[in-house]
Coordinates of C-alpha atoms in Angstrom, one line a residue:
M1 CA -0.5 -23.0 -6.3
P2 CA -1.4 -19.6 -5.1
Q3 CA -2.2 -19.2 -1.3
N4 CA -4.8 -17.3 0.4
S5 CA -2.4 -14.7 1.5
A6 CA 1.0 -13.5 0.6
P7 CA 4.2 -14.9 2.2
A8 CA 5.5 -13.6 5.4
G9 CA 7.2 -10.3 4.7
A10 CA 5.9 -10.1 1.2
P11 CA 6.2 -6.6 -0.2
A12 CA 2.5 -6.2 -1.1
F13 CA 1.6 -6.3 2.6
L14 CA 2.1 -3.2 4.4
R15 CA 1.3 -2.7 8.2
V16 CA -0.9 -0.1 9.2
H17 CA -2.3 1.1 12.5
R18 CA -5.9 0.4 13.2
P19 CA -6.6 -0.8 9.6
S20 CA -10.1 0.1 8.3
T21 CA -12.1 -2.4 6.3
V22 CA -11.0 -0.5 3.2
D23 CA -7.3 -1.0 4.3
L24 CA -7.9 -4.6 4.8
I25 CA -9.6 -5.1 1.4
A26 CA -7.0 -3.2 -0.5
T27 CA -4.2 -5.4 1.2
E28 CA -6.1 -8.6 0.2
L29 CA -6.4 -7.4 -3.4
R30 CA -2.7 -6.4 -3.6
N31 CA -1.7 -9.6 -2.4
A32 CA -3.9 -11.5 -4.8
V33 CA -2.7 -9.6 -7.6
Y34 CA 1.0 -10.1 -6.4
S35 CA 0.5 -13.8 -6.0
G36 CA -1.3 -14.2 -9.6
G37 CA -4.5 -15.1 -7.6
L38 CA -6.1 -12.3 -9.7
P39 CA -4.5 -13.0 -13.0
V40 CA -3.4 -10.3 -15.3
G41 CA -6.0 -8.9 -17.5
S42 CA -8.8 -10.6 -15.4
P43 CA -11.9 -8.9 -14.5
L44 CA -12.5 -7.8 -10.9
R45 CA -15.7 -9.6 -10.1
E46 CA -17.4 -7.6 -7.5
V47 CA -20.0 -10.1 -6.3
E48 CA -17.6 -13.1 -6.1
I49 CA -14.9 -11.2 -4.4
S50 CA -17.0 -9.4 -1.8
R51 CA -18.5 -12.9 -0.9
Q52 CA -15.1 -14.5 -0.5
L53 CA -14.0 -11.5 1.6
G54 CA -17.2 -11.3 3.6
V55 CA -17.7 -7.5 2.9
S56 CA -20.2 -5.4 1.0
R57 CA -19.5 -4.1 -2.3
S58 CA -19.1 -0.4 -1.2
P59 CA -15.8 -0.8 0.8
L60 CA -14.7 -3.2 -2.0
R61 CA -15.2 -0.5 -4.7
E62 CA -13.3 2.1 -2.6
A63 CA -10.5 -0.3 -2.0
A64 CA -10.3 -1.2 -5.7
Q65 CA -10.1 2.5 -6.7
R66 CA -6.9 2.7 -4.6
L67 CA -5.4 0.0 -6.7
V68 CA -6.5 1.9 -9.9
Q69 CA -4.6 4.9 -8.5
E70 CA -1.5 2.7 -7.8
G71 CA -1.8 1.2 -11.5
L72 CA -2.4 -2.1 -10.4
L73 CA -6.0 -2.2 -11.7
T74 CA -7.4 -0.4 -15.0
A75 CA -10.9 0.8 -15.6
I76 CA -12.0 -0.2 -19.1
P77 CA -15.3 1.7 -20.3
G78 CA -18.0 -0.6 -20.5
Q79 CA -16.0 -3.5 -19.0
G80 CA -15.4 -2.3 -15.5
L81 CA -12.1 -3.0 -13.6
R82 CA -9.5 -5.5 -14.7
V83 CA -6.0 -6.4 -13.2
A84 CA -3.4 -4.5 -15.1
T85 CA -1.2 -5.6 -17.8
I86 CA 2.3 -4.2 -18.1
S87 CA 3.8 -4.4 -21.5
E88 CA 7.3 -4.4 -22.5
D89 CA 7.4 -1.0 -23.7
R90 CA 6.5 0.2 -20.1
L91 CA 9.3 -1.7 -18.3
P92 CA 12.1 1.0 -18.8
D93 CA 9.9 3.5 -16.9
L94 CA 9.2 0.9 -14.2
F95 CA 12.7 0.1 -13.6
E96 CA 14.0 3.6 -13.9
A97 CA 11.5 4.4 -11.0
R98 CA 13.0 1.4 -9.0
I99 CA 16.5 2.7 -9.5
A100 CA 15.4 6.2 -8.1
I101 CA 13.9 4.7 -5.2
E102 CA 16.4 1.9 -4.4
A103 CA 19.3 4.1 -5.0
H104 CA 18.1 6.8 -2.6
A105 CA 17.1 4.2 -0.1
A106 CA 20.6 2.8 -0.2
R107 CA 22.1 6.3 0.4
I108 CA 19.9 6.7 3.4
L109 CA 20.8 3.4 4.8
I110 CA 24.5 3.9 4.4
R111 CA 24.0 7.5 6.0
N112 CA 22.2 6.3 9.0
N113 CA 24.8 3.6 9.6
D114 CA 22.3 1.3 11.3
A115 CA 23.9 -2.1 11.8
G116 CA 20.5 -3.7 12.7
A117 CA 18.9 -2.4 9.5
L118 CA 21.8 -3.7 7.4
T119 CA 21.5 -7.1 9.2
K120 CA 17.8 -7.4 7.8
V121 CA 19.0 -6.6 4.3
T122 CA 21.9 -9.2 4.7
A123 CA 19.3 -11.8 5.8
A124 CA 17.1 -11.2 2.8
F125 CA 20.3 -11.5 0.5
D126 CA 21.2 -14.8 2.2
H127 CA 17.6 -16.1 1.8
L128 CA 18.0 -15.1 -2.0
V129 CA 21.3 -17.0 -2.3
E130 CA 19.6 -20.1 -0.9
A131 CA 16.6 -19.8 -3.1
V132 CA 18.4 -19.8 -6.4
K133 CA 20.0 -23.1 -5.5
G134 CA 16.5 -24.6 -6.2
T135 CA 14.4 -24.6 -9.3
D136 CA 11.2 -23.2 -8.2
A137 CA 10.5 -19.9 -10.1
R138 CA 8.1 -18.3 -7.5
T139 CA 10.4 -19.1 -4.7
I140 CA 13.3 -17.4 -6.5
G141 CA 11.2 -14.5 -7.7
D142 CA 9.8 -13.8 -4.2
A143 CA 13.2 -13.9 -2.5
D144 CA 14.7 -11.5 -5.2
L145 CA 11.7 -8.9 -4.8
D146 CA 11.9 -9.4 -0.9
F147 CA 15.6 -8.6 -1.1
H148 CA 15.0 -5.4 -2.9
F149 CA 12.1 -4.5 -0.8
A150 CA 14.1 -5.1 2.3
L151 CA 16.9 -2.6 1.2
V152 CA 14.2 0.1 0.7
E153 CA 12.4 -0.8 4.0
A154 CA 15.9 -0.7 5.9
A155 CA 16.2 3.1 5.0
G156 CA 13.3 3.8 7.6
N157 CA 11.5 6.2 5.2
G158 CA 7.7 5.3 5.3
R159 CA 7.1 7.0 1.8
L160 CA 9.8 5.2 0.0
T161 CA 8.7 1.9 1.5
R162 CA 5.1 2.7 0.4
Y163 CA 6.2 3.6 -3.1
M164 CA 8.4 0.6 -3.4
S165 CA 5.6 -1.7 -2.3
T166 CA 3.6 -0.7 -5.4
L167 CA 6.7 -0.8 -7.6
V168 CA 7.3 -4.4 -6.5
V169 CA 3.8 -5.5 -7.3
E170 CA 3.9 -3.9 -10.6
T171 CA 7.3 -5.7 -11.4
R172 CA 5.4 -9.0 -10.5
L173 CA 2.8 -7.9 -12.9
A174 CA 5.3 -7.2 -15.6
S175 CA 6.7 -10.8 -15.3
F176 CA 3.1 -12.2 -15.2
S177 CA 2.5 -10.1 -18.5
S178 CA 5.4 -11.6 -20.4
K179 CA 4.5 -13.5 -23.6
D180 CA 7.0 -16.2 -22.2
G181 CA 5.1 -16.6 -19.0
Y182 CA 6.5 -16.2 -15.5
V183 CA 10.2 -16.5 -15.8
V184 CA 13.0 -15.5 -13.4
R185 CA 16.8 -15.4 -13.6
R186 CA 18.3 -18.4 -11.6
E187 CA 21.4 -17.0 -10.4
I188 CA 23.0 -14.4 -8.0
T189 CA 24.5 -11.8 -10.5
P190 CA 27.7 -10.0 -10.1
S191 CA 25.5 -6.8 -9.6
H192 CA 23.7 -8.5 -6.7
R193 CA 26.9 -9.1 -5.0
A194 CA 28.3 -5.6 -5.8
I195 CA 25.2 -3.9 -4.0
M196 CA 25.7 -6.0 -0.8
A197 CA 29.5 -5.3 -0.9
A198 CA 28.8 -1.6 -1.2
L199 CA 26.2 -1.4 1.6
K200 CA 28.6 -3.3 3.9
S201 CA 31.4 -1.1 3.1
G202 CA 29.5 2.1 3.2
D203 CA 30.2 3.2 -0.2
A204 CA 27.0 5.0 -1.3
D205 CA 28.2 5.8 -4.8
A206 CA 29.2 2.2 -5.5
A207 CA 25.9 1.1 -4.2
V208 CA 24.0 3.4 -6.3
A209 CA 26.0 2.3 -9.5
A210 CA 25.4 -1.3 -8.6
I211 CA 21.6 -0.9 -8.3
A212 CA 21.4 0.9 -11.6
E213 CA 23.5 -1.7 -13.3
H214 CA 21.5 -4.5 -11.8
L215 CA 18.1 -3.2 -12.7
T216 CA 19.1 -2.0 -16.1
E217 CA 20.4 -5.5 -16.8
A218 CA 17.0 -6.8 -15.5
T219 CA 15.2 -4.6 -18.1
A220 CA 17.3 -5.8 -20.8
R221 CA 16.5 -9.4 -19.9
M222 CA 12.8 -8.9 -19.6
T223 CA 12.5 -6.9 -23.0
G224 CA 14.7 -9.5 -24.8
E225 CA 17.6 -7.1 -25.4
L226 CA 20.1 -9.5 -23.7
A227 CA 19.0 -12.4 -26.0
E228 CA 19.2 -10.2 -29.1
Q229 CA 22.7 -9.4 -28.1
G230 CA 23.6 -13.2 -27.7
I231 CA 23.8 -12.9 -24.0
K232 CA 22.5 -16.0 -22.4
V233 CA 21.3 -16.4 -18.8
E234 CA 20.1 -19.3 -16.8
T235 CA 16.3 -18.9 -16.1
V236 CA 13.5 -20.9 -14.7
A237 CA 9.8 -20.7 -15.6
E238 CA 6.8 -21.3 -13.5
V239 CA 4.7 -24.5 -14.5
P240 CA 1.0 -23.4 -14.1
E241 CA -0.9 -25.9 -12.0
P242 CA -4.2 -26.9 -13.9
G243 CA -7.3 -26.4 -12.1
A244 CA -5.8 -24.2 -9.3
V245 CA -8.4 -22.0 -7.7
Y246 CA -7.6 -18.9 -5.7
E247 CA -9.9 -17.9 -2.9
L248 CA -9.5 -14.5 -1.1
G249 CA -10.2 -13.9 2.6
P250 CA -12.4 -13.8 4.5
I251 CA -10.8 -10.7 6.2
D252 CA -10.9 -10.1 9.8
Q253 CA -12.7 -6.8 10.3
N254 CA -12.0 -6.8 14.0
P255 CA -8.1 -7.1 14.3

């Protein structure tokens, strides 16, 4: 069942100094979209959400517009705001953007030669290795996205981290938008291991190539191209919990 906040270290949650009420609301909304608490295509119910968060509708609307700009919410004439749906035809663009961000982050990480930063990426990878031993789709999906987010964050570039934060939530939205439901790959792929091997050896070109291969393959799986080619992969799907209710907030406006 969705929880009231994203898991520790979730990509949707970015730390900000002295966050404003709008910052806090935007974070709650991103986390709700990321977790599925605000389902794909569902309307943003201002009255109900403002009550849950304990805020007025004015800052809620301002925060919501941020998510519109990020592509996480869409404005539909006469219907207000809804959680965005990311269809299969938009997946190539999404994953090409991820390749650009993650590949450049890998180059920076290797150039910086920061052992502490690499240790954090390794820890995220090890967590993913453990996660795929289980059968919980959300746990596996979170661990995979956490690994990719950790790679970008380890580069130490705040803008890349911010861009990746949005791309990660869009990736989750794409998974939620699938006609097959929320389905994740249940294995550590050779390209996963190639990314880590290249980062550890300091081979930037190999890291970039492995990232491109990994995300191109992910696109092919999610669009059904792998299945059309007769390539089978082990996956696990999330089973919705009937009657699950998600409650946001309330947010702490005096952190």
